[in-house]
Short mmCIF file of C-alpha atoms in Angstrom, two decimals:
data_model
loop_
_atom_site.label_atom_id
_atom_site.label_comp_id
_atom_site.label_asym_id
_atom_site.label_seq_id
_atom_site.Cartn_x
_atom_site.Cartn_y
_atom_site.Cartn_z
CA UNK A 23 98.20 131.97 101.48
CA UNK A 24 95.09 130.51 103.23
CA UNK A 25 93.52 127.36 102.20
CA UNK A 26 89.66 127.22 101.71
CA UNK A 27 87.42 126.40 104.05
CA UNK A 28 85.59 123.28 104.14
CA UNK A 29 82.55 122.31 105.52
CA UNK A 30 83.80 120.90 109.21
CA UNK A 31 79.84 120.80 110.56
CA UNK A 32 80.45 118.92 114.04
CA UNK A 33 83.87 119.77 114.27
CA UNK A 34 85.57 121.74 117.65
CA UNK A 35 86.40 125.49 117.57
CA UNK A 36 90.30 124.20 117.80
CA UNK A 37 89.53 121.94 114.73
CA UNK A 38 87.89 123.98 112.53
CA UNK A 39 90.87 126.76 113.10
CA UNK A 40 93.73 124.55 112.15
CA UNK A 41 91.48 122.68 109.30
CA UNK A 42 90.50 126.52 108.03
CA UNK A 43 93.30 128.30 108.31
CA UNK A 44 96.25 126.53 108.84
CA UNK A 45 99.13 128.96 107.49
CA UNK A 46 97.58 131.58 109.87
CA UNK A 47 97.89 129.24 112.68
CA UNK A 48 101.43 128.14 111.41
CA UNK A 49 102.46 131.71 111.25
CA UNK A 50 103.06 131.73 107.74
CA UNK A 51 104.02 134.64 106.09
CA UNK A 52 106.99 136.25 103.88
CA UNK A 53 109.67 136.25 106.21
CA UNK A 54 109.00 132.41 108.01
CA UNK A 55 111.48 129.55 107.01
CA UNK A 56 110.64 126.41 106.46
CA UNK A 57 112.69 125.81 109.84
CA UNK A 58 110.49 127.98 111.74
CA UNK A 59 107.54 126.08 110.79
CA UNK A 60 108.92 122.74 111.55
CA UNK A 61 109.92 123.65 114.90
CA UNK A 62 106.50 125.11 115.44
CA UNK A 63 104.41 123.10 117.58
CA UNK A 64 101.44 123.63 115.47
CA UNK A 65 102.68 122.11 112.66
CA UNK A 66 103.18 118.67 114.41
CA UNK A 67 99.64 119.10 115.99
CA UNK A 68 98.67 119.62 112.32
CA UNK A 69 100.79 116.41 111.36
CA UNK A 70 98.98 114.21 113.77
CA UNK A 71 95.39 115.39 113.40
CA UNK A 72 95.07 116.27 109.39
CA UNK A 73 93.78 114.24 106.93
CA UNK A 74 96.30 112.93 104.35
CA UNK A 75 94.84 115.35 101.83
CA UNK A 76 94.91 118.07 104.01
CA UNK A 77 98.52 117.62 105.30
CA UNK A 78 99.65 117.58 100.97
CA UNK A 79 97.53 120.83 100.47
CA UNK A 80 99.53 122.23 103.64
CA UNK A 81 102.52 120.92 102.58
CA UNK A 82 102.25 122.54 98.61
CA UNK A 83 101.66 125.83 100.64
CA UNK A 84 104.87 125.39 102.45
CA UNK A 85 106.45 124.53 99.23
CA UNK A 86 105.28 127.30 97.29
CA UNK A 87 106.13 129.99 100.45
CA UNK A 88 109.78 128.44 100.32
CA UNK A 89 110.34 129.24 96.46
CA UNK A 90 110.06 132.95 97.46
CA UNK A 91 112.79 135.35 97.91
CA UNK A 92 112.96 136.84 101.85
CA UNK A 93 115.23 138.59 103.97
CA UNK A 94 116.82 137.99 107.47
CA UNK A 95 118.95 140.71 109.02
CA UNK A 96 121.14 142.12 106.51
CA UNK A 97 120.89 139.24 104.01
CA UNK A 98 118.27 137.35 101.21
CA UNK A 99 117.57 134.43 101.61
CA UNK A 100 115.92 131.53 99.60
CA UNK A 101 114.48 127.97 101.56
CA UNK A 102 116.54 129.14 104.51
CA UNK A 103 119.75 129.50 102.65
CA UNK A 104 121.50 133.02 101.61
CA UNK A 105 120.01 134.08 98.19
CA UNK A 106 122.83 136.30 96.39
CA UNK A 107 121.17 139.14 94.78
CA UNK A 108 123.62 140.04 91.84
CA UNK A 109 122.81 140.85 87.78
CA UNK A 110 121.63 143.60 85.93
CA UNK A 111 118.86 146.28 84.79
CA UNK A 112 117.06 145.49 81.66
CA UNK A 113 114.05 147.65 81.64
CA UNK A 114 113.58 146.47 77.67
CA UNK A 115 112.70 142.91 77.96
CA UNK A 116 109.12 143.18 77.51
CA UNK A 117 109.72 145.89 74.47
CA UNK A 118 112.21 144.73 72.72
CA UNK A 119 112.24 141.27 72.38
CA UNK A 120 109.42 140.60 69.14
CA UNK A 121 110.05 137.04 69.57
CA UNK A 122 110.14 134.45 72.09
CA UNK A 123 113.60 133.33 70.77
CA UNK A 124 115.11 136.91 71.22
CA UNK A 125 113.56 136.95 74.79
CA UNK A 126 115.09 133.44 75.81
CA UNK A 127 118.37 134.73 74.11
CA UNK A 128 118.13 137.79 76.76
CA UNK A 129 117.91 136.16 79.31
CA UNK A 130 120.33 133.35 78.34
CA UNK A 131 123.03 136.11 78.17
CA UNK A 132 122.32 137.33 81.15
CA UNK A 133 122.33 133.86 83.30
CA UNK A 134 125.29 133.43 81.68
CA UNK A 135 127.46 135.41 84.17
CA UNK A 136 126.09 133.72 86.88
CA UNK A 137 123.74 136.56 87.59
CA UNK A 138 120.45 135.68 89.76
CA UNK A 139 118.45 138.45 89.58
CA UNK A 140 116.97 140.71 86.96
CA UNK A 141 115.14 144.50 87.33
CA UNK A 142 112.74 145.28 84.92
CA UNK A 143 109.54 147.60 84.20
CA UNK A 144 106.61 146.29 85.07
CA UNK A 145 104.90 150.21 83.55
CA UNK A 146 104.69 151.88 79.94
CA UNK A 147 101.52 154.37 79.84
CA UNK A 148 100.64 155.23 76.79
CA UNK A 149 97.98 157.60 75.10
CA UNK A 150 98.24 156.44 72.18
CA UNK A 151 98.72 152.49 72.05
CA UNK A 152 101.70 150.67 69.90
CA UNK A 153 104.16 148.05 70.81
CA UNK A 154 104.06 146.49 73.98
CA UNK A 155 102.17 148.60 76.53
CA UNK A 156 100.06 147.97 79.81
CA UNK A 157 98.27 151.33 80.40
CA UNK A 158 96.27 153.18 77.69
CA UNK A 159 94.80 156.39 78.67
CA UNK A 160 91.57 158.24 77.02
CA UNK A 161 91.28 161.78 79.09
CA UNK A 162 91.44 160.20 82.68
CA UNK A 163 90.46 156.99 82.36
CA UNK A 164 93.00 154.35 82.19
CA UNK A 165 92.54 150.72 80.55
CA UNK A 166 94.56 147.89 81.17
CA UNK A 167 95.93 146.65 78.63
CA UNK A 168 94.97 142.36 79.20
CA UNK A 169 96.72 141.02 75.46
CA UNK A 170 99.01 139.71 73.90
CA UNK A 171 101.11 143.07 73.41
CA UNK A 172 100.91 143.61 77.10
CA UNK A 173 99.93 141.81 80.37
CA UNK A 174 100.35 138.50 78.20
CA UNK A 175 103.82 139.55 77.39
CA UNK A 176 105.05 140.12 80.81
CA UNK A 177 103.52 136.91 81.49
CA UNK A 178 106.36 135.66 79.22
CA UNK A 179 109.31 137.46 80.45
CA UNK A 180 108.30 136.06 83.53
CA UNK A 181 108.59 132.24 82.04
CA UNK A 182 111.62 132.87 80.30
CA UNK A 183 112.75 134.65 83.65
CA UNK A 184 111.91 131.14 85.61
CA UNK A 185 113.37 128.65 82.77
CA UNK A 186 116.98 130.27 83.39
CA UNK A 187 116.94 130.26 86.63
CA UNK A 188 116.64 134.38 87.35
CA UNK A 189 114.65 136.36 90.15
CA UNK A 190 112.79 139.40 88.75
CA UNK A 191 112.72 143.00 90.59
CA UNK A 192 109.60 144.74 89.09
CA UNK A 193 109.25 148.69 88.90
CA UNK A 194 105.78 149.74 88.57
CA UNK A 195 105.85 153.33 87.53
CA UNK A 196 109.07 155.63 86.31
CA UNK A 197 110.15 159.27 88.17
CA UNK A 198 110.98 159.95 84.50
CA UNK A 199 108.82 159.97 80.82
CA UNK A 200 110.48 157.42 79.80
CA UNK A 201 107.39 154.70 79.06
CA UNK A 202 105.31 156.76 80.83
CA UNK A 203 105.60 156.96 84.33
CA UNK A 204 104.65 159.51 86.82
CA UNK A 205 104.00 162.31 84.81
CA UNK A 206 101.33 160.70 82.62
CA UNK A 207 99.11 160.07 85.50
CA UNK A 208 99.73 163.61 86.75
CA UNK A 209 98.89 165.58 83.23
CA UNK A 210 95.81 162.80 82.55
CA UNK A 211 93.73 163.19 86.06
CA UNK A 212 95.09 166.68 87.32
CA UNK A 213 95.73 168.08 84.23
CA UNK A 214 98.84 169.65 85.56
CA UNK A 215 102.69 169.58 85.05
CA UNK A 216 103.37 169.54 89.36
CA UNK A 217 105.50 166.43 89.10
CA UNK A 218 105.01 165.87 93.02
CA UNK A 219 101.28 165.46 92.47
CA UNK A 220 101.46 162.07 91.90
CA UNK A 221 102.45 161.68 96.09
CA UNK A 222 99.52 164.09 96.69
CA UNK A 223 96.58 164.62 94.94
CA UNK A 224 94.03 161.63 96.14
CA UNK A 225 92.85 160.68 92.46
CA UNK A 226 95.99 160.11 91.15
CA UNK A 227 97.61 158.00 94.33
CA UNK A 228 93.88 155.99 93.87
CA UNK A 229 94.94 155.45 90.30
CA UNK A 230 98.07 154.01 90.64
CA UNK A 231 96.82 151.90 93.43
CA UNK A 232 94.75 150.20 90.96
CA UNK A 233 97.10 149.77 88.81
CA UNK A 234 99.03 148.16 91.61
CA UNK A 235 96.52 146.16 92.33
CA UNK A 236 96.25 144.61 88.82
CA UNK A 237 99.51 144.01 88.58
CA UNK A 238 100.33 142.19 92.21
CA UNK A 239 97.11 140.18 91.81
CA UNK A 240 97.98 138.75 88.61
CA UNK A 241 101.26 137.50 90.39
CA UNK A 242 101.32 137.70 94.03
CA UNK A 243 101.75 133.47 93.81
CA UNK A 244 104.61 133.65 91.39
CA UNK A 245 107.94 133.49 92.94
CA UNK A 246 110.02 134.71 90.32
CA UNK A 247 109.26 137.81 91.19
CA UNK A 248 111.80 138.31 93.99
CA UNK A 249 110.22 142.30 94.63
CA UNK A 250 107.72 144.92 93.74
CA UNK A 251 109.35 148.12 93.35
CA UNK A 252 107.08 151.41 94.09
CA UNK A 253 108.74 153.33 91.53
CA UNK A 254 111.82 153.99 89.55
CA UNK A 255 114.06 156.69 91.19
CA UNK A 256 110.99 158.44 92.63
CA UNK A 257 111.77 162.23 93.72
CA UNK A 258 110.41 165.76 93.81
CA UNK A 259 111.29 166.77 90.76
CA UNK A 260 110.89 165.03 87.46
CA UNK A 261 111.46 165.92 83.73
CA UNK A 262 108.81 168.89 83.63
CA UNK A 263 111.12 170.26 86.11
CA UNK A 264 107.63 172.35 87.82
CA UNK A 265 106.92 171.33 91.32
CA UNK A 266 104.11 172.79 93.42
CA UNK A 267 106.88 174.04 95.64
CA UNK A 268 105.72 172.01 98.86
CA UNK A 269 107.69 168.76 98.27
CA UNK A 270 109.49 167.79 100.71
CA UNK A 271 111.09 164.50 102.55
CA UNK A 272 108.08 164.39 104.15
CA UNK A 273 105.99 164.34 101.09
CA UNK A 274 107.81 160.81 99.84
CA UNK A 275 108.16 159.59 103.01
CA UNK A 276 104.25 159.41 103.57
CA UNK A 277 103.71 158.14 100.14
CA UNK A 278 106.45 155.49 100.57
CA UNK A 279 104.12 154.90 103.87
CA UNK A 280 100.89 154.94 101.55
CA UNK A 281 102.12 152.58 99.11
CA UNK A 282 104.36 150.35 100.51
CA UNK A 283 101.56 149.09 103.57
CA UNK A 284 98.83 148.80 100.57
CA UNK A 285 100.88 146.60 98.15
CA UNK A 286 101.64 144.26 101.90
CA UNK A 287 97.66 144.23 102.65
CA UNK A 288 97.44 142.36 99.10
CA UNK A 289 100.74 140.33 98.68
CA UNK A 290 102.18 138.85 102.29
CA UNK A 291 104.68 136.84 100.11
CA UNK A 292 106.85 139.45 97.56
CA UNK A 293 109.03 141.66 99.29
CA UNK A 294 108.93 145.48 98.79
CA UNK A 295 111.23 148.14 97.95
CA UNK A 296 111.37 151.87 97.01
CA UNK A 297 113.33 151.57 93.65
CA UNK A 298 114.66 155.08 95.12
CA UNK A 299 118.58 156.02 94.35
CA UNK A 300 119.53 156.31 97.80
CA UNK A 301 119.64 159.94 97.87
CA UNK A 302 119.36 162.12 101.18
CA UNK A 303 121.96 160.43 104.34
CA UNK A 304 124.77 161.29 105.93
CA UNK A 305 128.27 161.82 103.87
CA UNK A 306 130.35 164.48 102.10
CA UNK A 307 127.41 167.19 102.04
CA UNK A 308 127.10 166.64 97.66
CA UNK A 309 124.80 167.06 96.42
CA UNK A 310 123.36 163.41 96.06
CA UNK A 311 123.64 163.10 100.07
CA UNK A 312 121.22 166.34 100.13
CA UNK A 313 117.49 166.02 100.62
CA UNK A 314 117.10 168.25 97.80
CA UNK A 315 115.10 165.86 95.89
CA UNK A 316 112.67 164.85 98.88
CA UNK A 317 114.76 161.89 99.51
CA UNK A 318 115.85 160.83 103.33
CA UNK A 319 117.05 157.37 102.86
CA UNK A 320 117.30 156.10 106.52
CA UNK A 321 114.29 157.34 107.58
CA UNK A 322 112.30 155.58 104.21
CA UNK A 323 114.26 152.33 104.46
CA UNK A 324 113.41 152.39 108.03
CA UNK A 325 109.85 152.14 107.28
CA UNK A 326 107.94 148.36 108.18
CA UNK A 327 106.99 147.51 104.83
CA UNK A 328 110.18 148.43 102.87
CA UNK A 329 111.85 145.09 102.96
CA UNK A 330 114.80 146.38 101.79
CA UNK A 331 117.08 149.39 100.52
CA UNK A 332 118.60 150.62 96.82
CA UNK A 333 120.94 152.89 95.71
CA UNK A 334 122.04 153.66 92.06
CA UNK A 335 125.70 155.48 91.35
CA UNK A 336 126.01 158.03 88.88
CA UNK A 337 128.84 159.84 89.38
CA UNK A 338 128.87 161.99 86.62
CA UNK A 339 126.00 163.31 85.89
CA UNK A 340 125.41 163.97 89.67
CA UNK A 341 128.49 166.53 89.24
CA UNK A 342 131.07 164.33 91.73
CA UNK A 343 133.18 164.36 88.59
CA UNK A 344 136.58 165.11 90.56
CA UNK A 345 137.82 161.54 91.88
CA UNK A 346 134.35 159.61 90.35
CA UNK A 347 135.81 156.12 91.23
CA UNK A 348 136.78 157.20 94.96
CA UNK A 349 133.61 158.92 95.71
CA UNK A 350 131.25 156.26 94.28
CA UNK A 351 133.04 153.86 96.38
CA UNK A 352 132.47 155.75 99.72
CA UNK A 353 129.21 155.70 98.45
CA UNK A 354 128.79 152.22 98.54
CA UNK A 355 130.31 152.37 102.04
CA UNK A 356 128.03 154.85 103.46
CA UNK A 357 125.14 152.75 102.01
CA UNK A 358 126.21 149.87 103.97
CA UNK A 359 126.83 151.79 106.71
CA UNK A 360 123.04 152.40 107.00
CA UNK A 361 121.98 148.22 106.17
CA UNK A 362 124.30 147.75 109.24
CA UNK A 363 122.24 150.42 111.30
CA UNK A 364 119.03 149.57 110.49
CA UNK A 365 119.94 145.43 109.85
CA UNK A 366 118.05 145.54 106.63
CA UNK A 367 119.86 144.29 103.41
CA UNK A 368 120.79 147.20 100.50
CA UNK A 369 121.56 146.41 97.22
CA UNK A 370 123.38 148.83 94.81
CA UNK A 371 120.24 148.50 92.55
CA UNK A 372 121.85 150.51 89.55
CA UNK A 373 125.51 151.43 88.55
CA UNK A 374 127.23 153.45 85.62
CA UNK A 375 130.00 155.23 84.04
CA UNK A 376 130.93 155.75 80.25
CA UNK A 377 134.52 156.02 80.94
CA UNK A 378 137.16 153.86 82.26
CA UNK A 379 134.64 151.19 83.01
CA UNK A 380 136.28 148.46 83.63
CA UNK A 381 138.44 149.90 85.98
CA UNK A 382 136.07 151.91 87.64
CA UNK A 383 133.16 148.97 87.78
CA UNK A 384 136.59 146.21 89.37
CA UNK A 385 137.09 148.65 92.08
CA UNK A 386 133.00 149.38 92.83
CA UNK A 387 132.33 145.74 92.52
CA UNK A 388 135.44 145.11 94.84
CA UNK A 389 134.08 147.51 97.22
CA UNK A 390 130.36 146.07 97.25
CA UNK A 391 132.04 142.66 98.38
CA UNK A 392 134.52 143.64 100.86
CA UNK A 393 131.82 146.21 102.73
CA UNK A 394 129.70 143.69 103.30
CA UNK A 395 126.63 146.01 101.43
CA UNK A 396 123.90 143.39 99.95
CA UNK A 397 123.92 142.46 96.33
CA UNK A 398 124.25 144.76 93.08
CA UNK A 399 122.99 145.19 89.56
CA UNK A 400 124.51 146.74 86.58
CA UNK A 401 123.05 149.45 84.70
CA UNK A 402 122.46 147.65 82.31
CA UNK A 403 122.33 144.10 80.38
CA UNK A 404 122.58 144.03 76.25
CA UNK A 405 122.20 141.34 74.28
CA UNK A 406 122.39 141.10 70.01
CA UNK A 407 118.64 139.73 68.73
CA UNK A 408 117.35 138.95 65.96
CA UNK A 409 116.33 142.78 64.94
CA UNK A 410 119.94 143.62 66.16
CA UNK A 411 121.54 145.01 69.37
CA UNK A 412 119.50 145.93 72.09
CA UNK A 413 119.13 149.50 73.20
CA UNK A 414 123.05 151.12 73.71
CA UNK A 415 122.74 154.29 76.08
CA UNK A 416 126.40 154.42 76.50
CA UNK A 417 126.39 152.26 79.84
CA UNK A 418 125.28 149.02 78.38
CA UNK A 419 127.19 146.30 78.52
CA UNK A 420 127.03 143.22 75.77
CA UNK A 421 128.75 139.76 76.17
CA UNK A 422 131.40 140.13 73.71
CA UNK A 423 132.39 143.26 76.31
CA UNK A 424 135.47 142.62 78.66
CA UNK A 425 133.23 143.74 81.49
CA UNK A 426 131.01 141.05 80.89
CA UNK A 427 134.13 138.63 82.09
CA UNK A 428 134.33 141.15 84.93
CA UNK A 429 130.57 140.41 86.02
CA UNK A 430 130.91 136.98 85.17
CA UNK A 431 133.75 136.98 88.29
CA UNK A 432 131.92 139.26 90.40
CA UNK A 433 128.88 137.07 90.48
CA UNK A 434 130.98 134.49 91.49
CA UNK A 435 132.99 136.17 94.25
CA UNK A 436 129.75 137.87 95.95
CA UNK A 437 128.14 134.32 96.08
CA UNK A 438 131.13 133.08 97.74
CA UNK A 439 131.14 135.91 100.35
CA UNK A 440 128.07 134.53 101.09
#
């Protein structure tokens, strides 16, 4: 956020700094309060010795910084007070919602439990455009897709997103096919099926840098986007199940390094995260705690320009299908474990079971608010539209659901933790 330079012909070096760049001489940047500012002798100098039109420019800069989501220690915060990250996943906002009306209603139901925050896909690569897409591909080349059935529709989730009151966590590409994702880049430029060749090869990474770049220029000023996420559950292996065989910790690790520091050098403001699952730290040796998927999560969370860390839960299908409810919650614990090492918040980003929900979501929840670990999100938000219910994939949960009351006090109790 720099203002623009105006012509200051006769002016000192001193004054043509502050009158140029005043948020660099402020020290404005993603993780400065408001107080900071105002207890910044610069910003008094500034007070005394700017125009009246420059001091309201300066002043709709500090504004617009303080709408932003940051952190500080272990917690988010919002305009220097703690921001409670708690909601859900609903990766089909921009896909299944045909009408504004159904995307209002959406989001409606969500807000409705009290929920702040909202994760959705900010990807779907296609080859062969229809619905809502914002990547078409032709051999190699990839077009961004500018209209109404993309990049103008995100532009409305993100409206609806603001006009209830909700925070947005955007992934920008998917481990899995699912809309696309990694695999698409790797088969279109490489023309091979090595899932870890998106971290690698140099013409790929470049790719999906400018993609990156299209995306967090359109809405590096918008603050209701509370993150950029590098990737949905990013790891070695993905659904063509071939590797090259190298892939290692290391591997992600240097591409969380890659990515992370290039989507900072454009966008000061949004904070960062991996979107990873939280895979690879210490715990019971399972496989999940294993760095068999080219996961180590202290070490990546540990890295400057992650702001801060996710995990997801899935007891089941990650075979810890003895005492499920026990060993997600030392799960949780263990995640917190490493926010309180490292004094960077985690959130448990994504959460499900198909069985015994409610009892097994009361005692997770439960567990997320009396460890002290950062904010959650449910795998995942339905709603009923106007073309019917919104996709069921036996985790979704829909407001006539008892565990929508559950979230609904949740939300509540983790904002009053505080």
């Amino acid at each position: 956020m720099v203002l623009q330079a105006e012509s200051l012909s006769g002016a000192s070096a001193a004054e043509r700094t502050t009158r140029e760049r005043p948020t660099v001489l402020l020290g404005v940047h993603a993780s400065t309060s408001t107080e900071d500012i105002e207890h910044n002798d610069n910003y008094h100098y500034y007070k005394r010795r700017l125009e009246p039109n420059r001091l309201q420019r300066v002043s709709s800069v500090l504004t617009l910084l303080a709408s932003f989501v940051r952190t500080s220690g272990q917690k988010f915060t919002l305009d220097g007070s703690t921001f409670t990250v708690v909601g859900t996943n609903a990766y089909w906002l921009a896909q299944k919602t045909p009408t504004q009306a159904d995307l209002d209603k959406a989001f409606a139901d969500i807000a409705a439990t009290g929920a702040t925050t909202v994760r959705t896909w900010g990807f779907n690569e296609v080859t062969s455009p229809s619905g809502t897409y914002y990547q078409s591909w032709s051999g190699s080349t990839p077009t961004i897709n500018y209209g109404a059935d993309g990049l103008q529709k995100f532009d409305q989730v993100i409206a609806s997103a603001k006009s209830h009151g909700l925070k947005l966590i955007v992934a920008l590409t998917n481990n899995w096919q699912d809309y696309g994702g990694m695999d698409v880049y790797v088969k279109q430029i490489a023309n091979s099926d090595n899932h870890d060749y998106f971290y690698t090869n140099s013409n790929v990474v470049q790719a999906f840098k400018n993609y990156i770049a299209v995306w967090v220029n359109r809405y590096k000023n918008e603050p209701t986007i509370l993150a950029w996420e590098l990737a949905n559950e990013p790891r070695c292996h993905g659904n063509t199940g071939t590797t090259s065989g190298t892939c290692t910790t290391s591997t992600i690790t240097q591409w969380v390094q890659n990515i992370g520091s290039y989507i900072k050098g454009l966008d000061s403001c949004h904070l960062v995260s991996i979107g990873d699952e939280g895979m690879g730290l210490t715990g019971d040796g399972t496989y999940p705690y294993t760095a068999y998927e080219g996961l180590d999560f202290p070490t990546n969370l540990a890295i400057s320009s992650i702001d801060f860390g996710t995990a997801h839960l899935y007891p089941l299908p990650w075979g810890a299908t003895s005492d499920p409810v026990g060993w997600g919650s030392q799960w949780i614990i263990n995640h917190y474990n490493v926010q309180q090492q490292l004094n960077k918040p985690v959130i448990l980003e994504e959460y499900g079971i198909n069985s015994n929900q409610y009892s097994t979501y009361q005692t997770w929840l439960s567990t997320v608010v009396s460890s002290g670990l950062a904010g959650d999100l449910i795998w995942q938000a339905g709603s009923t539209l106007s073309g019917g219910q919104t996709p069921q994939d036996g985790y979704t949960i829909y407001p006539s659901d008892s565990t929508y009351t559950l979230l609904t006090q949740h939300s509540a109790a983790l904002k009053a933790r505080g």
